[in-house]
PDB file of C-alpha atoms in Angstrom:
ATOM      1  CA  MET A   1     103.354  73.105 123.991  1.00  0.00           C
ATOM      2  CA  GLY A   2     102.042  74.497 127.044  1.00  0.00           C
ATOM      3  CA  VAL A   3      98.894  72.990 128.936  1.00  0.00           C
ATOM      4  CA  ASP A   4      97.125  76.193 127.810  1.00  0.00           C
ATOM      5  CA  GLY A   5      97.383  75.666 124.286  1.00  0.00           C
ATOM      6  CA  PRO A   6      99.423  76.236 121.244  1.00  0.00           C
ATOM      7  CA  TYR A   7      98.763  80.111 120.912  1.00  0.00           C
ATOM      8  CA  ALA A   8      99.835  80.663 124.716  1.00  0.00           C
ATOM      9  CA  SER A   9     102.846  78.687 124.331  1.00  0.00           C
ATOM     10  CA  ALA A  10     104.079  80.386 120.911  1.00  0.00           C
ATOM     11  CA  ARG A  11     103.512  83.744 122.599  1.00  0.00           C
ATOM     12  CA  ARG A  12     105.865  82.949 125.664  1.00  0.00           C
ATOM     13  CA  VAL A  13     108.538  81.897 123.253  1.00  0.00           C
ATOM     14  CA  VAL A  14     108.148  84.906 121.433  1.00  0.00           C
ATOM     15  CA  VAL A  15     108.174  87.205 124.353  1.00  0.00           C
ATOM     16  CA  ARG A  16     111.119  85.477 125.973  1.00  0.00           C
ATOM     17  CA  GLU A  17     113.356  85.540 122.603  1.00  0.00           C
ATOM     18  CA  LEU A  18     112.518  89.115 122.527  1.00  0.00           C
ATOM     19  CA  ASP A  19     113.572  89.807 126.114  1.00  0.00           C
ATOM     20  CA  ALA A  20     116.700  87.797 125.513  1.00  0.00           C
ATOM     21  CA  MET A  21     117.780  89.824 122.189  1.00  0.00           C
ATOM     22  CA  LEU A  22     116.884  93.341 123.607  1.00  0.00           C
ATOM     23  CA  SER A  23     118.687  92.616 126.831  1.00  0.00           C
ATOM     24  CA  HIS A  24     122.109  91.828 124.753  1.00  0.00           C
ATOM     25  CA  VAL A  25     121.903  95.395 123.052  1.00  0.00           C
ATOM     26  CA  ASP A  26     124.721  97.613 123.914  1.00  0.00           C
ATOM     27  CA  GLY A  27     123.679 100.626 126.024  1.00  0.00           C
ATOM     28  CA  GLN A  28     126.412 102.708 125.089  1.00  0.00           C
ATOM     29  CA  ALA A  29     125.632 102.292 121.333  1.00  0.00           C
ATOM     30  CA  SER A  30     121.944 102.997 121.860  1.00  0.00           C
ATOM     31  CA  ALA A  31     122.950 106.076 123.947  1.00  0.00           C
ATOM     32  CA  ASP A  32     124.982 107.288 120.886  1.00  0.00           C
ATOM     33  CA  LEU A  33     122.181 106.735 118.530  1.00  0.00           C
ATOM     34  CA  THR A  34     119.925 108.920 120.763  1.00  0.00           C
ATOM     35  CA  THR A  35     122.633 111.781 120.990  1.00  0.00           C
ATOM     36  CA  ALA A  36     122.963 111.577 117.040  1.00  0.00           C
ATOM     37  CA  LEU A  37     119.251 111.946 116.656  1.00  0.00           C
ATOM     38  CA  ARG A  38     119.541 115.126 118.774  1.00  0.00           C
ATOM     39  CA  ASN A  39     122.326 116.258 116.790  1.00  0.00           C
ATOM     40  CA  SER A  40     121.264 115.636 113.221  1.00  0.00           C
ATOM     41  CA  ARG A  41     119.681 118.229 111.037  1.00  0.00           C
ATOM     42  CA  ARG A  42     117.615 115.424 109.201  1.00  0.00           C
ATOM     43  CA  ILE A  43     116.972 111.924 110.060  1.00  0.00           C
ATOM     44  CA  PHE A  44     116.183 109.462 107.139  1.00  0.00           C
ATOM     45  CA  VAL A  45     115.341 106.012 107.557  1.00  0.00           C
ATOM     46  CA  ALA A  46     115.817 102.754 105.304  1.00  0.00           C
ATOM     47  CA  GLY A  47     115.014  99.343 105.041  1.00  0.00           C
ATOM     48  CA  ALA A  48     113.550  96.622 102.858  1.00  0.00           C
ATOM     49  CA  GLY A  49     110.417  94.397 103.673  1.00  0.00           C
ATOM     50  CA  ARG A  50     109.543  93.906 107.162  1.00  0.00           C
ATOM     51  CA  SER A  51     112.506  95.700 108.217  1.00  0.00           C
ATOM     52  CA  LYS A  52     111.437  98.705 106.366  1.00  0.00           C
ATOM     53  CA  LEU A  53     108.048  98.733 108.228  1.00  0.00           C
ATOM     54  CA  SER A  54     109.902  98.965 111.633  1.00  0.00           C
ATOM     55  CA  ALA A  55     111.889 101.787 110.230  1.00  0.00           C
ATOM     56  CA  GLU A  56     108.897 103.658 109.007  1.00  0.00           C
ATOM     57  CA  GLY A  57     107.156 103.123 112.478  1.00  0.00           C
ATOM     58  CA  PHE A  58     110.332 104.601 113.691  1.00  0.00           C
ATOM     59  CA  ALA A  59     110.074 107.738 111.544  1.00  0.00           C
ATOM     60  CA  MET A  60     106.689 108.676 112.725  1.00  0.00           C
ATOM     61  CA  ARG A  61     107.636 108.736 116.376  1.00  0.00           C
ATOM     62  CA  LEU A  62     110.707 110.756 115.199  1.00  0.00           C
ATOM     63  CA  MET A  63     108.385 113.134 113.759  1.00  0.00           C
ATOM     64  CA  HIS A  64     106.213 113.169 116.978  1.00  0.00           C
ATOM     65  CA  LEU A  65     109.306 113.973 118.948  1.00  0.00           C
ATOM     66  CA  GLY A  66     109.606 117.200 116.573  1.00  0.00           C
ATOM     67  CA  LEU A  67     112.573 116.009 114.674  1.00  0.00           C
ATOM     68  CA  CYS A  68     112.762 116.213 110.911  1.00  0.00           C
ATOM     69  CA  ALA A  69     112.449 112.419 109.466  1.00  0.00           C
ATOM     70  CA  HIS A  70     112.176 111.147 106.229  1.00  0.00           C
ATOM     71  CA  VAL A  71     111.605 107.695 104.740  1.00  0.00           C
ATOM     72  CA  VAL A  72     113.993 106.679 101.999  1.00  0.00           C
ATOM     73  CA  GLY A  73     112.029 106.052  98.808  1.00  0.00           C
ATOM     74  CA  ASP A  74     108.817 108.200  99.437  1.00  0.00           C
ATOM     75  CA  VAL A  75     108.043 110.799  96.437  1.00  0.00           C
ATOM     76  CA  THR A  76     108.738 113.731  99.339  1.00  0.00           C
ATOM     77  CA  THR A  77     112.106 112.703 100.468  1.00  0.00           C
ATOM     78  CA  PRO A  78     114.681 115.450  99.851  1.00  0.00           C
ATOM     79  CA  SER A  79     118.490 114.630  99.260  1.00  0.00           C
ATOM     80  CA  ILE A  80     120.764 113.805 102.375  1.00  0.00           C
ATOM     81  CA  GLY A  81     123.980 115.712 103.080  1.00  0.00           C
ATOM     82  CA  PRO A  82     126.280 116.776 105.531  1.00  0.00           C
ATOM     83  CA  ASP A  83     124.692 117.044 109.023  1.00  0.00           C
ATOM     84  CA  ASP A  84     122.118 114.312 108.118  1.00  0.00           C
ATOM     85  CA  LEU A  85     121.739 110.739 109.832  1.00  0.00           C
ATOM     86  CA  LEU A  86     121.010 107.855 107.982  1.00  0.00           C
ATOM     87  CA  VAL A  87     119.206 105.059 109.919  1.00  0.00           C
ATOM     88  CA  VAL A  88     119.499 101.991 107.938  1.00  0.00           C
ATOM     89  CA  CYS A  89     117.687  98.630 109.403  1.00  0.00           C
ATOM     90  CA  SER A  90     118.574  95.269 107.973  1.00  0.00           C
ATOM     91  CA  GLY A  91     118.694  91.906 109.395  1.00  0.00           C
ATOM     92  CA  SER A  92     121.156  90.493 106.983  1.00  0.00           C
ATOM     93  CA  GLY A  93     122.987  93.660 106.458  1.00  0.00           C
ATOM     94  CA  GLU A  94     123.543  92.645 102.832  1.00  0.00           C
ATOM     95  CA  THR A  95     120.359  93.662 101.294  1.00  0.00           C
ATOM     96  CA  PRO A  96     121.437  95.148  97.805  1.00  0.00           C
ATOM     97  CA  THR A  97     119.150  98.294  98.120  1.00  0.00           C
ATOM     98  CA  THR A  98     120.147  99.167 101.745  1.00  0.00           C
ATOM     99  CA  VAL A  99     123.885  98.766 101.262  1.00  0.00           C
ATOM    100  CA  MET A 100     123.578 100.958  98.195  1.00  0.00           C
ATOM    101  CA  THR A 101     121.342 103.490 100.134  1.00  0.00           C
ATOM    102  CA  ALA A 102     124.117 103.798 102.692  1.00  0.00           C
ATOM    103  CA  LYS A 103     126.869 104.222 100.292  1.00  0.00           C
ATOM    104  CA  THR A 104     125.111 106.905  98.532  1.00  0.00           C
ATOM    105  CA  ALA A 105     124.540 108.613 101.802  1.00  0.00           C
ATOM    106  CA  ALA A 106     127.943 108.257 102.894  1.00  0.00           C
ATOM    107  CA  ASP A 107     129.175 109.768  99.867  1.00  0.00           C
ATOM    108  CA  ALA A 108     126.780 112.652 100.353  1.00  0.00           C
ATOM    109  CA  GLY A 109     128.678 113.296 103.449  1.00  0.00           C
ATOM    110  CA  ALA A 110     126.021 111.874 105.992  1.00  0.00           C
ATOM    111  CA  ARG A 111     126.267 109.747 109.123  1.00  0.00           C
ATOM    112  CA  ILE A 112     125.149 106.101 108.995  1.00  0.00           C
ATOM    113  CA  ALA A 113     123.710 104.531 111.764  1.00  0.00           C
ATOM    114  CA  VAL A 114     123.029 100.645 111.193  1.00  0.00           C
ATOM    115  CA  VAL A 115     120.518  98.480 112.903  1.00  0.00           C
ATOM    116  CA  THR A 116     121.285  94.896 112.022  1.00  0.00           C
ATOM    117  CA  ALA A 117     121.675  91.240 113.211  1.00  0.00           C
ATOM    118  CA  ASN A 118     124.723  90.804 111.184  1.00  0.00           C
ATOM    119  CA  ALA A 119     127.633  92.771 112.781  1.00  0.00           C
ATOM    120  CA  ASP A 120     130.019  91.214 110.026  1.00  0.00           C
ATOM    121  CA  SER A 121     128.116  92.594 107.151  1.00  0.00           C
ATOM    122  CA  ARG A 122     128.955  94.845 104.420  1.00  0.00           C
ATOM    123  CA  LEU A 123     126.273  97.587 106.050  1.00  0.00           C
ATOM    124  CA  ALA A 124     127.751  97.286 109.484  1.00  0.00           C
ATOM    125  CA  ARG A 125     131.311  97.793 108.184  1.00  0.00           C
ATOM    126  CA  ARG A 126     129.807 100.972 106.861  1.00  0.00           C
ATOM    127  CA  ALA A 127     128.425 102.337 109.897  1.00  0.00           C
ATOM    128  CA  ASP A 128     129.394 105.273 111.876  1.00  0.00           C
ATOM    129  CA  LEU A 129     127.078 103.919 114.610  1.00  0.00           C
ATOM    130  CA  LEU A 130     126.029  99.926 115.093  1.00  0.00           C
ATOM    131  CA  ILE A 131     123.197  98.507 116.984  1.00  0.00           C
ATOM    132  CA  HIS A 132     123.728  94.857 116.880  1.00  0.00           C
ATOM    133  CA  LEU A 133     120.472  92.952 117.435  1.00  0.00           C
ATOM    134  CA  ALA A 134     121.884  89.548 117.575  1.00  0.00           C
ATOM    135  CA  GLU A 135     119.218  86.967 117.525  1.00  0.00           C
ATOM    136  CA  TYR A 136     118.934  84.701 120.794  1.00  0.00           C
ATOM    137  CA  GLY A 137     116.842  81.821 121.687  1.00  0.00           C
ATOM    138  CA  GLN A 138     114.226  81.884 124.785  1.00  0.00           C
ATOM    139  CA  ASP A 139     117.277  80.558 126.878  1.00  0.00           C
ATOM    140  CA  HIS A 140     119.753  83.236 125.633  1.00  0.00           C
ATOM    141  CA  GLU A 141     121.614  80.721 123.345  1.00  0.00           C
ATOM    142  CA  LEU A 142     122.924  82.963 120.489  1.00  0.00           C
ATOM    143  CA  GLY A 143     121.477  82.196 116.993  1.00  0.00           C
ATOM    144  CA  ARG A 144     118.810  79.710 118.334  1.00  0.00           C
ATOM    145  CA  SER A 145     115.417  81.508 117.433  1.00  0.00           C
ATOM    146  CA  VAL A 146     112.618  79.071 116.750  1.00  0.00           C
ATOM    147  CA  GLN A 147     110.778  81.579 114.688  1.00  0.00           C
ATOM    148  CA  PHE A 148     111.005  81.765 110.792  1.00  0.00           C
ATOM    149  CA  VAL A 149     114.102  83.316 109.510  1.00  0.00           C
ATOM    150  CA  GLY A 150     114.257  87.097 110.303  1.00  0.00           C
ATOM    151  CA  THR A 151     111.161  87.306 112.217  1.00  0.00           C
ATOM    152  CA  LEU A 152     112.737  87.903 115.523  1.00  0.00           C
ATOM    153  CA  PHE A 153     114.999  90.474 113.941  1.00  0.00           C
ATOM    154  CA  GLU A 154     112.247  92.531 112.719  1.00  0.00           C
ATOM    155  CA  GLN A 155     110.201  92.112 115.829  1.00  0.00           C
ATOM    156  CA  GLY A 156     113.235  93.129 117.870  1.00  0.00           C
ATOM    157  CA  ALA A 157     114.006  96.158 115.681  1.00  0.00           C
ATOM    158  CA  LEU A 158     110.415  97.811 116.174  1.00  0.00           C
ATOM    159  CA  LEU A 159     110.727  97.306 119.956  1.00  0.00           C
ATOM    160  CA  PHE A 160     114.313  98.704 120.046  1.00  0.00           C
ATOM    161  CA  PHE A 161     113.173 101.860 117.984  1.00  0.00           C
ATOM    162  CA  ASP A 162     110.061 102.246 120.380  1.00  0.00           C
ATOM    163  CA  SER A 163     112.442 101.915 123.201  1.00  0.00           C
ATOM    164  CA  LEU A 164     114.819 104.336 121.823  1.00  0.00           C
ATOM    165  CA  VAL A 165     111.953 106.865 121.395  1.00  0.00           C
ATOM    166  CA  LEU A 166     110.915 106.505 124.876  1.00  0.00           C
ATOM    167  CA  ALA A 167     114.559 107.226 126.188  1.00  0.00           C
ATOM    168  CA  TYR A 168     114.662 110.023 123.983  1.00  0.00           C
ATOM    169  CA  GLU A 169     111.320 111.456 125.593  1.00  0.00           C
ATOM    170  CA  ARG A 170     112.822 111.247 129.145  1.00  0.00           C
ATOM    171  CA  LEU A 171     116.327 112.361 128.377  1.00  0.00           C
ATOM    172  CA  HIS A 172     114.929 115.371 126.485  1.00  0.00           C
ATOM    173  CA  GLU A 173     111.847 115.918 128.567  1.00  0.00           C
ATOM    174  CA  VAL A 174     109.523 115.983 125.353  1.00  0.00           C
ATOM    175  CA  ASP A 175     105.917 116.692 126.424  1.00  0.00           C
ATOM    176  CA  PRO A 176     103.559 113.718 125.305  1.00  0.00           C
ATOM    177  CA  ARG A 177     101.141 116.436 124.816  1.00  0.00           C
ATOM    178  CA  GLU A 178     103.298 118.440 122.298  1.00  0.00           C
ATOM    179  CA  MET A 179     103.831 114.793 120.366  1.00  0.00           C
ATOM    180  CA  LEU A 180     100.082 114.290 120.629  1.00  0.00           C
ATOM    181  CA  ALA A 181      99.913 117.627 118.642  1.00  0.00           C
ATOM    182  CA  LEU A 182     101.970 116.604 115.938  1.00  0.00           C
ATOM    183  CA  HIS A 183     100.101 113.499 115.353  1.00  0.00           C
ATOM    184  CA  THR A 184      98.269 113.407 111.869  1.00  0.00           C
ATOM    185  CA  ASN A 185      94.687 114.764 111.938  1.00  0.00           C
ATOM    186  CA  LEU A 186      94.379 113.769 108.484  1.00  0.00           C
ATOM    187  CA  GLU A 187      93.000 110.270 109.337  1.00  0.00           C
TER     188      GLU A 187
END
């Protein structure tokens, strides 16, 4: 524990672990996902638990980018098909609902992008595009996070998605004023 108290010490650990995780993400895989987002007719996002919360935030930003995005499980989500992309977020890559969602999407002809901590999972093996968010400790030791199980992945997924959105904005010269114009006015 640091001299400035338990909160400040914990915050430093969390930030260092996130930096370690995100600095190991494959840049080419990220670029390929950005291209897939741009080239897809529609983008569907899926996850379970806190991973789903990260994916839902991503779907919102995709909409702000002017892309057609849907959250799997919402009552207004249409059927998926060819020229569509499913982005599945699952730390374990073994969550039954996400594995089944990916199978259904693949059977319908959609491409599958998987964001996971487990590159050897059933979900990862189904992926057309794989983003591996391996969990690292603050000293860049693989699998050594001190946070509660899955927490680092869920935090990292949210920040990865936000980084991807910012990269997309810059690559495709998206005007932030146009994004803001798409933000909900029903709050």
